[in-house]
Coordinates of C-alpha atoms in Angstrom, one line a residue:
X1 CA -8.8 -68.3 -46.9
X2 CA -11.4 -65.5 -46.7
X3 CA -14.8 -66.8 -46.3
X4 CA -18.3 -65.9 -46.2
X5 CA -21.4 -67.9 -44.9
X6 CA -24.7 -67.3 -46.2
X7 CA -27.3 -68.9 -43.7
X8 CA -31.1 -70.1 -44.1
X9 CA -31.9 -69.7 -41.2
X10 CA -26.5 -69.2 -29.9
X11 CA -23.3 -68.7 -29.6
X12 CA -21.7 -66.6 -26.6
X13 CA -20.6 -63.2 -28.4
X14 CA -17.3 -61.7 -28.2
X15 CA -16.6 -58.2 -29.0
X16 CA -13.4 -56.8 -30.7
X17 CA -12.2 -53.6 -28.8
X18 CA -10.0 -51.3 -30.1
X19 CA -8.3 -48.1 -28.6
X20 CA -7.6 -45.1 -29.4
X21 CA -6.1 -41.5 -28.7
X22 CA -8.4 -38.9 -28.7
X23 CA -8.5 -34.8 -28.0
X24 CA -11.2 -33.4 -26.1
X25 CA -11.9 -29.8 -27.6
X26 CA -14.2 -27.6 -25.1
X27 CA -15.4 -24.1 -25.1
X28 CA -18.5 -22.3 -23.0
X29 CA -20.1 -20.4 -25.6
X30 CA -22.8 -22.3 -27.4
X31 CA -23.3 -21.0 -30.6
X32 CA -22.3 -24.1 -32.5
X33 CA -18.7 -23.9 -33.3
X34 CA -15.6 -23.2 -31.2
X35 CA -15.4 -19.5 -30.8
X36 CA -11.9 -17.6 -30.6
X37 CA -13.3 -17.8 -26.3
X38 CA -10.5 -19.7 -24.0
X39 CA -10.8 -23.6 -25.3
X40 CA -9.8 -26.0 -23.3
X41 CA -8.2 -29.1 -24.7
X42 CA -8.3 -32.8 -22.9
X43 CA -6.1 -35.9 -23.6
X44 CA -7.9 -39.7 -23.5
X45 CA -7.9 -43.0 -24.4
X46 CA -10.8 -44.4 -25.9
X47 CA -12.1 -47.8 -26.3
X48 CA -14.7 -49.1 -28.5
X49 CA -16.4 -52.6 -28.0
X50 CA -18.8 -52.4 -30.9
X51 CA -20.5 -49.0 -30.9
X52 CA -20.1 -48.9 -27.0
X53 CA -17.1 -46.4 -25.5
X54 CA -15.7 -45.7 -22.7
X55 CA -12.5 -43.7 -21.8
X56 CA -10.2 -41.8 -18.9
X57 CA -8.7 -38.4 -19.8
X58 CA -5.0 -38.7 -19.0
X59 CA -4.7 -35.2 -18.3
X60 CA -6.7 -34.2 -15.7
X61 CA -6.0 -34.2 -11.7
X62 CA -8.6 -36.0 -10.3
X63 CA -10.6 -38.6 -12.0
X64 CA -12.4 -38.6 -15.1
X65 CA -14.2 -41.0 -16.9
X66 CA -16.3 -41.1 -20.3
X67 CA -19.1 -43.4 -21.5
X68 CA -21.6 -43.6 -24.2
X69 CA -22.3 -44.7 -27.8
X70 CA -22.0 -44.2 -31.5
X71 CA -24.2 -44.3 -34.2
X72 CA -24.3 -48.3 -36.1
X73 CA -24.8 -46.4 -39.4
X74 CA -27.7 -48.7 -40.7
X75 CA -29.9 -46.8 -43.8
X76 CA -32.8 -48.6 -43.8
X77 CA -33.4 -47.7 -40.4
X78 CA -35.9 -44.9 -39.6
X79 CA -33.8 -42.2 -38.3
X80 CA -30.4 -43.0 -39.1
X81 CA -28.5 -41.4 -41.9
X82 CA -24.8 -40.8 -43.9
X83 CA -23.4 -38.9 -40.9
X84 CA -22.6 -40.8 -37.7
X85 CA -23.6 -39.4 -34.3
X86 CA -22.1 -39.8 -31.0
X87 CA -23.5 -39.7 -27.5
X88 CA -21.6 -39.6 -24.4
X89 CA -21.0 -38.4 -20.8
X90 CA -18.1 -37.7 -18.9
X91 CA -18.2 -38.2 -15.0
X92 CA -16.1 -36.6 -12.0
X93 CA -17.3 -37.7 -8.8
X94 CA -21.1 -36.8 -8.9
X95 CA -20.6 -34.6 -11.4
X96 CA -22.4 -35.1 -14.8
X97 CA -21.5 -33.4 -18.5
X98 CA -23.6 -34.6 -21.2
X99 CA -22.0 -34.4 -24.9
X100 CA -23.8 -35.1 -28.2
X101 CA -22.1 -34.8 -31.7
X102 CA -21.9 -36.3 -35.3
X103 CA -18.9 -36.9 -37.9
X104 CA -17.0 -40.1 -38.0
X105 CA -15.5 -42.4 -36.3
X106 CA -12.3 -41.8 -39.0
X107 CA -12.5 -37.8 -38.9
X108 CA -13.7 -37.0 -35.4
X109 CA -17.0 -35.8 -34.2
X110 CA -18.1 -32.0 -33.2
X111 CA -21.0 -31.1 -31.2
X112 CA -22.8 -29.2 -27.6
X113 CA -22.6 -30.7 -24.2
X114 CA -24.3 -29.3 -21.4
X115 CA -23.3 -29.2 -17.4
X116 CA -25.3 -29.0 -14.3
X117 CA -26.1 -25.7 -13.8
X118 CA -27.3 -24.1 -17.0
X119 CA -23.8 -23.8 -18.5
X120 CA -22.9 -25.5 -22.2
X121 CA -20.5 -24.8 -24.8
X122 CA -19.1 -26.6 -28.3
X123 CA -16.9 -29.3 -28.0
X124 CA -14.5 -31.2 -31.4
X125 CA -13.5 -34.9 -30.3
X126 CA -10.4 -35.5 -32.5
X127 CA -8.5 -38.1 -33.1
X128 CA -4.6 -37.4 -31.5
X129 CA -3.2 -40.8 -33.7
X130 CA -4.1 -42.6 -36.6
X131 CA -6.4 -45.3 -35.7
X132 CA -5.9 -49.1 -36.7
X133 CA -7.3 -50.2 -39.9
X134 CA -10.6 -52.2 -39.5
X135 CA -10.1 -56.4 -40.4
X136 CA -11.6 -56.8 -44.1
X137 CA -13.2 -60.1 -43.0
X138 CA -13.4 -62.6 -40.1
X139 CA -10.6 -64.2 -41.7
X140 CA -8.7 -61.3 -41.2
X141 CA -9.4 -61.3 -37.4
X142 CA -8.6 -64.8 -37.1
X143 CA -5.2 -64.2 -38.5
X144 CA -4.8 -61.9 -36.3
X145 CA -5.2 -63.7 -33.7
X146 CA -5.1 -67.4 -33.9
X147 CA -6.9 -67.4 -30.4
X148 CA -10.1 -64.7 -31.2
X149 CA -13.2 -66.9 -30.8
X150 CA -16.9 -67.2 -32.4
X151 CA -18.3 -63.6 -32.0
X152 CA -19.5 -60.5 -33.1
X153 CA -16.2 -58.4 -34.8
X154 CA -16.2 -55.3 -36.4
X155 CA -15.5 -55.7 -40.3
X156 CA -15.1 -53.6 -43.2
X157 CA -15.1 -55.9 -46.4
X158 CA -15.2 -52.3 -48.4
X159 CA -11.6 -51.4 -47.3
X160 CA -10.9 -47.6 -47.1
X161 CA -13.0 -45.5 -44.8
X162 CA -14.0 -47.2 -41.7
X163 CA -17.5 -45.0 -42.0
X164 CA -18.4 -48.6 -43.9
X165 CA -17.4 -50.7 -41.1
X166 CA -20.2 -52.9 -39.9
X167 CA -20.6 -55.3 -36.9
X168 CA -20.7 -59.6 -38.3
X169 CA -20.7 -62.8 -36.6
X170 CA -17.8 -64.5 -36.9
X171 CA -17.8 -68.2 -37.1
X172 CA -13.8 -69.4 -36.3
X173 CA -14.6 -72.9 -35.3
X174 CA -16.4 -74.6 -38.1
X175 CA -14.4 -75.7 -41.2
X176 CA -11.0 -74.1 -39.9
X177 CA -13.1 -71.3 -38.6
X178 CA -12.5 -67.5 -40.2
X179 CA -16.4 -67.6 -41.9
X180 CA -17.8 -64.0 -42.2
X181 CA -21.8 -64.6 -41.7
X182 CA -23.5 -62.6 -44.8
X183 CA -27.1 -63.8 -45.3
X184 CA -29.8 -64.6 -42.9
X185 CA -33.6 -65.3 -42.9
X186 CA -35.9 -65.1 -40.1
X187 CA -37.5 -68.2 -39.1
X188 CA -40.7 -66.3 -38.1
X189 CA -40.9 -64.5 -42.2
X190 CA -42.8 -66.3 -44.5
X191 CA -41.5 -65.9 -48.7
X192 CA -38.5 -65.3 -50.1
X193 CA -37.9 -61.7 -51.8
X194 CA -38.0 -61.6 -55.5
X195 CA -34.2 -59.3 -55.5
X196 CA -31.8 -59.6 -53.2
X197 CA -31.4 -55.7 -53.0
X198 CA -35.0 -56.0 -51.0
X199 CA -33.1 -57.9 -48.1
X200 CA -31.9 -55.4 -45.4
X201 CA -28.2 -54.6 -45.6
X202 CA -27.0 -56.3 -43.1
X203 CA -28.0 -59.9 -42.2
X204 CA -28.5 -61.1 -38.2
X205 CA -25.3 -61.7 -36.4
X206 CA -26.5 -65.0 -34.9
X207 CA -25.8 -68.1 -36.2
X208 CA -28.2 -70.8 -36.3
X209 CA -31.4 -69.1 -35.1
X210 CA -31.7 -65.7 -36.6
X211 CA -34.8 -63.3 -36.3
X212 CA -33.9 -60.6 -38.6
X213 CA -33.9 -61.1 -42.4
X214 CA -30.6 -59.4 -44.2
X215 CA -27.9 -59.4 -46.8
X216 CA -24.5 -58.2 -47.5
X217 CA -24.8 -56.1 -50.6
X218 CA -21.2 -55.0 -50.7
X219 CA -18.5 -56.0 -52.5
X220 CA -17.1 -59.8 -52.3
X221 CA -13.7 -59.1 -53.9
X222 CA -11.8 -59.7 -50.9
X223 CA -13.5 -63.3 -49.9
X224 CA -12.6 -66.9 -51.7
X225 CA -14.4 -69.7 -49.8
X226 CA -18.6 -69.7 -49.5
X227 CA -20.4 -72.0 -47.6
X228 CA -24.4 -72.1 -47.4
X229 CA -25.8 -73.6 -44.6
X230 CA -29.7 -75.3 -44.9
X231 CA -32.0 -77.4 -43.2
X232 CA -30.8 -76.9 -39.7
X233 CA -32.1 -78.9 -36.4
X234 CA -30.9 -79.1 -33.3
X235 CA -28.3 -82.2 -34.7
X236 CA -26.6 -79.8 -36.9
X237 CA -27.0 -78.3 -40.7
X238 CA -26.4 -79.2 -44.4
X239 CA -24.3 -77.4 -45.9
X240 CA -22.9 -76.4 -49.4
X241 CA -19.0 -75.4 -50.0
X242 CA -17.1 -73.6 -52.9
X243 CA -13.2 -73.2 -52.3
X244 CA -11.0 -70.4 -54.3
X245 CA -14.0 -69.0 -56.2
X246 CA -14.0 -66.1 -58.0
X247 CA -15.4 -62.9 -57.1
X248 CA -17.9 -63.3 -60.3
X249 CA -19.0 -66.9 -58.4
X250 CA -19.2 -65.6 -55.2
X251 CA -21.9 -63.3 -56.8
X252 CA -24.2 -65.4 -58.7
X253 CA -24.1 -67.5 -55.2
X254 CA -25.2 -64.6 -53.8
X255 CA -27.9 -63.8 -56.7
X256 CA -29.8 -67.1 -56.2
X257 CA -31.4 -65.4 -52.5
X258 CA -33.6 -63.3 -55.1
X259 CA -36.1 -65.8 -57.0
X260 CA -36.2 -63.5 -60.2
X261 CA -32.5 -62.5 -59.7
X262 CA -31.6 -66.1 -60.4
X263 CA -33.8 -66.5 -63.0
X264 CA -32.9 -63.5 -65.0
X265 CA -29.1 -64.3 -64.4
X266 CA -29.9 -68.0 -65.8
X267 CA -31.7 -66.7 -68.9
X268 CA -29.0 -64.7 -69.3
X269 CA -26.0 -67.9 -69.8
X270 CA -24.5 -67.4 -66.1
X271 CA -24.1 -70.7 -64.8
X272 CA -24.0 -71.3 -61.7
X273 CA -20.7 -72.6 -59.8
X274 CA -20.3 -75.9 -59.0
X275 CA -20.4 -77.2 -55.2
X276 CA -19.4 -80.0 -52.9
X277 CA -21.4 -81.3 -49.7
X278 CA -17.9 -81.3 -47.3
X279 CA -15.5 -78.6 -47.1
X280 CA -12.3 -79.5 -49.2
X281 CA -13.7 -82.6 -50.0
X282 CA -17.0 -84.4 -50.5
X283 CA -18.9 -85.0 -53.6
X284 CA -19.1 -82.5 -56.5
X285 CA -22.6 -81.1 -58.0
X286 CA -22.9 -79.3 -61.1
X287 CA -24.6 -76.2 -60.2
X288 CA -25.1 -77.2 -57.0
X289 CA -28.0 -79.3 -58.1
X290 CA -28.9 -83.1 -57.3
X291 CA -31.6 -83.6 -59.8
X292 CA -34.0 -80.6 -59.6
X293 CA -33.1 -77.5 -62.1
X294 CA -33.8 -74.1 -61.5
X295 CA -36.5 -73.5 -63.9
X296 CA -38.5 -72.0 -61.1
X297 CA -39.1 -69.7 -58.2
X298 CA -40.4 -71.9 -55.9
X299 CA -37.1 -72.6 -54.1
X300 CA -34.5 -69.8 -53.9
X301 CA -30.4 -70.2 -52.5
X302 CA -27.9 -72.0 -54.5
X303 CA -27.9 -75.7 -53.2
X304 CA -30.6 -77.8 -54.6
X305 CA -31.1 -80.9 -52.3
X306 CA -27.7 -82.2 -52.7
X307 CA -28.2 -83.9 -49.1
X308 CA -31.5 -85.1 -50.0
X309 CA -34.9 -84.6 -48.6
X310 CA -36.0 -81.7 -50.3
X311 CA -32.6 -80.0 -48.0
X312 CA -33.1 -76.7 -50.0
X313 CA -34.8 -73.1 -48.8
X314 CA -37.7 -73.4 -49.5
X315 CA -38.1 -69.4 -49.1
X316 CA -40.0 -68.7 -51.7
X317 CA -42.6 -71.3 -51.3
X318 CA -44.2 -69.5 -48.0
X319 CA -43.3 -72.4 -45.5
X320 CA -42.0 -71.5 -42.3
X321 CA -41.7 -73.2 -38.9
X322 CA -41.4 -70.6 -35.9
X323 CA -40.6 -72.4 -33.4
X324 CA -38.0 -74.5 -35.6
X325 CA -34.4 -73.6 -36.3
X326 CA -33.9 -72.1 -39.5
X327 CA -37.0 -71.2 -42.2

C-alpha cells in the first residue's frame, strides 16, 4: 500500500544515506569555467544523509576528506531558487580548500573554490555512475527495507528528476507503517487558509507536534491509502482512514485543508469519499461526516466528528492551544 498522512497538528529521526561516485574537476585559473590550463581530476565517494555530505577521494596519497551541504530546494523560502547550490570543503591535514557551486544533485554541480594562500580556480563535481533512483513514497522505503524505522527519508512522489526530491517523515509503525506525512498545522497559528495552495509546500516532518504549517501540492498518483489524524493528546489521536482510493479521492481529501476549496468543489457535485474510524476496518461514514454537513467554513479537513466531541480541525474557526498537541 502507498500511503499518505495528513496531520492537524517526537520521534527519534533517521536519515536515509545514499552513495555515490563522484569526479572532482579542478583547475587554477578563475575565470569561471575550466580553461584549456592543466585540470586535475579526483575520484570519491560521496554520501548524502539528507542535504549533509561527506566523502574521501580514492585517489589521492595521503588523506583527504570532504564535508558540506546542498541546497533543500524550497521556493517559498527567501533566497532559494530553481537551481541547487552546493557548499563544501575538502581537508588534508591542516589544510583547508573551500568550494562553492550550483547544478543538481542529478547533473553535477560547477563552481570556484579557493585555497589558503590567495590561489583559486573552477572546479565541475560530476557524477562517475548513475545514481540510485530516489523512493516515490515512504512505502517505497519500507519495502525496501522491512527494517527502516520512523524517520526523516528522502522522497520523490514526482518520479523522474531527483531535483524534486524532498525530505518527509516517515511513519512505519502505525497501521502497518509505510505512511508518507503530507499536511501539517502549527499548533501556535491561529485560522485555517482559505486554498490549500496558500499552505507552504512542504508540511513539518514531525509527527504529533509540528511548528511549521505545510502541504504537499504534488501529485498523489502514486499513493492509495490516506489517513487524517485529529484531536491529538498526549493518549494518542483520532483518526480517519480511506484504503485503495483513487487518485481523484485522494485529492478532494486533500481539497478540504482550504475552507473555500471545499466549498467550491462541493457546489460543484464532488462528493466527498467515504471513511472509516479504524484502518481496514471500523465503522463507515458517508463523507466522512457523523451528523454535521459541510455547508460551512467554520471547520476545514475531511473528518467531521466521526469520534465525537466536536473531534474535527477546527482550523478555520481561530482556536488554538500552544501549549497543546495539535491545533
Amino acid at each position: 500500500m502507498k500511503k499518505l498522512i495528513s496531520l492537524c497538528a517526537v520521534m527519534p529521526l533517521v536519515v536515509c544515506a545514499q552513495q555515490y561516485d563522484w569526479k572532482l574537476q579542478l583547475d587554477s585559473d578563475l575565470n569561471g569555467e575550466l580553461t584549456d590550463a592543466p585540470i586535475t581530476t579526483h575520484k570519491m565517494a560521496i554520501e548524502t544523509y539528507a542535504h549533509i555530505i561527506s566523502g574521501k577521494f580514492s585517489t589521492l596519497a595521503t588523506p583527504h576528506t570532504l564535508n558540506g551541504q546542498l541546497e533543500a530546494i524550497q521556493l517559498t523560502q527567501i533566497g532559494s531558487g530553481s537551481t541547487q547550490r552546493i557548499q563544501f570543503i575538502v581537508a588534508e591535514a591542516e589544510k583547508r580548500t573551500y568550494f562553492l557551486g550550483q547544478g543538481t544533485l542529478s547533473n553535477g554541480f560547477k563552481g570556484a573554490w579557493f585555497g589558503a594562500n590567495n590561489d583559486s580556480g573552477d572546479f565541475n563535481l560530476i557524477t562517475a555512475a548513475q545514481q540510485p533512483s530516489t523512493p516515490l513514497h515512504c512505502a517505497e522505503v519500507l519495502n525496501q527495507d522491512p527494517s527502516a524505522q520512523s524517520g526523516i527519508y528522502s522522497i520523490d512522489p514526482d518520479g523522474g528528476s531527483a531535483e524534486n526530491a524532498f525530505n518527509a517523515y516517515c511513519d512505519m509503525t502505525t497501521d502497518e507503517g509505510g505512511w508518507t506525512l503530507i499536511g501539517t498545522f502549527s499548533k501556535s497559528q491561529a485560522g485555517g487558509y482559505p486554498h490549500i495552495n496558500q499552505y507552504d509546500s512542504f508540511p513539518d516532518t514531525t509527527l504529533s507536534d509540528p511548528s511549521h504549517t505545510g502541504l504537499y501540492q504534488g501529485t498523489l498518483s502514486h499513493f492509495t491509502d490516506v489517513r487524517e489524524q485529529v484531536a491529538c493528546t498526549s493518549g494518542g489521536c483520532q483518526s480517519a482512514y480511506q484504503v485503495s482510493a483513487t487518485t481523484s479521492e485522494l485529492e478532494m481529501i486533500r481539497y478540504t485543508w482550504g475552507y473555500i476549496d471545499q466549498q467550491e468543489k462541493q457546489q460543484q457535485g464532488f462528493a466527498l469519499p467515504n471513511c472509516t474510524d479504524a484502518y481496514k476496518s471500523g465503522a463507515s461514514y458517508n463523507n466522512c461526516l457523523y451528523a454535521n454537513d459541510r455547508n460551512n467554513t467554520n471547520v476545514i479537513g475531511w473528518q467531521r466528528d466521526i469520534h465525537g466531541a466536536k473531534h474535527s480541525c477546527w482550523l478555520a474557526h481561530g482556536v488554538h492551544k500552544p501549549n497543546s498537541l495539535g491545533s
